[in-house]
Amino acid sequence: MRTLTDGTVEIGSVLPELAIELTPTVVVSTALATMDFTSLHHDVEAARAQGSKDIFLNILTTMGLVERYVTDWAGPEAMIKRINVKLGVPAYAGDRLCFNGTLVSQAEGDYTVEVRGKVSLGDHATGMVTFALPWAAR
């Protein structure tokens, strides 16, 4: 995998879709990996008792997946500088989370991608991710 360089990206570039199957194992293991022991993320009965349909992704997992989506495209040396994401509908176990994005701006060496993560209920996460490419590439 190589990292993009300044001359290889254009405003309007569309990132390839990333689809993630949200198995119960993914939901539970990512919550535990981020040390989020809230029962809504690993106990179906507790989640339902609190009015939820099922267990669902925690915020830290969602943010990590947004970052992964951009760095999978930009490359391992891209440095995330800012993430501004609005959360929407829950991403329940058993659903599929699909990310898409577009490069929307470039200023002073920083690039910004508009990202949308959707599940069957609608938008789970929408926002902007700003990153810089390695200095050696400039």
Coordinates of C-alpha atoms in Angstrom, one line a residue:
M1 CA 0.0 0.0 0.0
R2 CA 1.4 3.4 -0.9
T3 CA 0.4 6.9 0.3
L4 CA -1.1 9.4 -2.1
T5 CA 1.1 12.4 -3.1
D6 CA 0.0 16.0 -3.8
G7 CA 0.0 15.5 -7.5
T8 CA -2.1 12.4 -7.5
V9 CA -5.4 13.6 -6.0
E10 CA -7.9 16.0 -7.4
I11 CA -10.9 17.8 -5.8
G12 CA -14.0 15.8 -6.6
S13 CA -12.2 12.5 -6.4
V14 CA -14.6 9.8 -5.2
L15 CA -13.3 7.3 -2.6
P16 CA -14.2 3.7 -3.2
E17 CA -17.1 2.3 -1.0
L18 CA -16.2 0.4 2.1
A19 CA -18.8 -2.0 3.4
I20 CA -18.5 -3.5 6.9
E21 CA -20.7 -6.3 8.1
L22 CA -21.8 -5.5 11.7
T23 CA -21.9 -9.0 13.1
P24 CA -22.5 -9.2 16.9
T25 CA -18.9 -10.2 17.3
V26 CA -17.8 -7.0 15.6
V27 CA -20.1 -4.8 17.7
V28 CA -19.1 -6.5 21.0
S29 CA -15.3 -6.9 20.3
T30 CA -14.9 -3.3 19.2
A31 CA -16.7 -2.0 22.2
L32 CA -14.5 -4.1 24.5
A33 CA -11.4 -3.1 22.6
T34 CA -12.2 0.5 23.3
M35 CA -12.8 -0.3 27.0
D36 CA -16.5 0.6 26.6
F37 CA -18.3 -1.8 28.9
T38 CA -21.7 -0.1 28.6
S39 CA -24.3 -2.9 28.3
L40 CA -25.9 -1.4 25.2
H41 CA -22.9 -2.6 23.2
H42 CA -22.7 -6.2 24.3
D43 CA -25.9 -7.3 26.1
V44 CA -28.9 -7.7 23.8
E45 CA -31.4 -8.0 26.7
A46 CA -30.0 -4.9 28.5
A47 CA -30.1 -3.0 25.2
R48 CA -33.7 -3.9 24.6
A49 CA -34.7 -3.1 28.2
Q50 CA -33.5 0.4 27.5
G51 CA -35.6 0.7 24.3
S52 CA -33.0 -0.3 21.7
K53 CA -33.7 -2.8 19.0
D54 CA -30.3 -4.6 19.5
I55 CA -26.7 -3.9 20.5
F56 CA -25.1 -1.2 18.4
L57 CA -21.6 0.3 17.6
N58 CA -20.1 2.6 20.2
I59 CA -18.9 6.1 19.3
L60 CA -15.2 5.3 19.5
T61 CA -15.7 2.4 17.0
T62 CA -17.6 4.6 14.6
M63 CA -14.9 7.3 14.7
G64 CA -12.2 4.7 14.2
L65 CA -14.0 3.3 11.2
V66 CA -14.4 6.8 9.7
E67 CA -10.6 7.3 10.1
R68 CA -9.9 3.9 8.7
Y69 CA -12.0 4.6 5.6
V70 CA -10.0 7.8 4.8
T71 CA -6.6 6.3 5.5
D72 CA -7.3 3.1 3.6
W73 CA -7.7 5.4 0.6
A74 CA -5.1 8.1 1.3
G75 CA -2.4 5.6 2.5
P76 CA -0.7 4.7 5.7
E77 CA 1.5 7.8 5.9
A78 CA -1.5 10.2 5.7
M79 CA -1.8 12.1 9.0
I80 CA -5.3 12.8 10.2
K81 CA -5.5 16.3 11.5
R82 CA -9.2 16.8 12.2
I83 CA -12.4 14.7 12.3
N84 CA -15.8 16.4 12.5
V85 CA -18.5 13.8 12.5
K86 CA -22.2 14.0 13.3
L87 CA -23.8 10.8 14.5
G88 CA -27.2 9.8 13.2
V89 CA -29.1 6.5 13.4
P90 CA -27.7 3.6 15.4
A91 CA -25.6 1.0 13.6
Y92 CA -27.1 -2.3 15.0
A93 CA -25.6 -5.7 15.0
G94 CA -26.7 -7.6 11.9
D95 CA -26.7 -4.6 9.6
R96 CA -24.1 -3.4 7.1
L97 CA -22.3 -0.1 7.4
C98 CA -21.3 1.4 4.0
F99 CA -19.0 4.3 3.7
N100 CA -18.6 6.6 0.8
G101 CA -16.8 9.9 0.4
T102 CA -15.5 12.6 -1.8
L103 CA -12.4 14.8 -1.7
V104 CA -14.0 18.3 -1.3
S105 CA -11.1 20.7 -0.6
Q106 CA -7.4 21.3 -0.4
A107 CA -5.7 24.2 1.3
E108 CA -2.2 24.8 2.6
G109 CA -1.3 21.1 2.3
D110 CA -4.4 19.8 4.0
Y111 CA -7.1 17.8 2.2
T112 CA -10.7 17.4 3.4
V113 CA -12.9 14.4 2.6
E114 CA -16.7 14.5 3.1
V115 CA -17.6 11.1 4.5
R116 CA -21.0 9.4 4.9
G117 CA -21.5 6.1 6.7
K118 CA -25.0 4.6 6.0
V119 CA -26.9 1.6 7.5
S120 CA -30.3 0.3 6.6
L121 CA -32.0 2.9 8.8
G122 CA -30.2 5.9 7.1
D123 CA -27.1 7.9 7.9
H124 CA -25.1 6.6 10.8
A125 CA -22.2 9.1 10.6
T126 CA -21.7 12.1 8.3
G127 CA -18.9 14.7 8.4
M128 CA -15.5 15.9 7.3
V129 CA -12.1 14.4 7.7
T130 CA -9.0 16.6 7.2
F131 CA -5.6 15.0 6.6
A132 CA -2.1 15.9 5.4
L133 CA 0.1 13.9 3.1
P134 CA 3.7 13.2 4.1
W135 CA 6.2 16.1 3.9
A136 CA 8.4 14.1 1.6
A137 CA 5.6 14.1 -1.0
R138 CA 5.4 17.9 -1.1

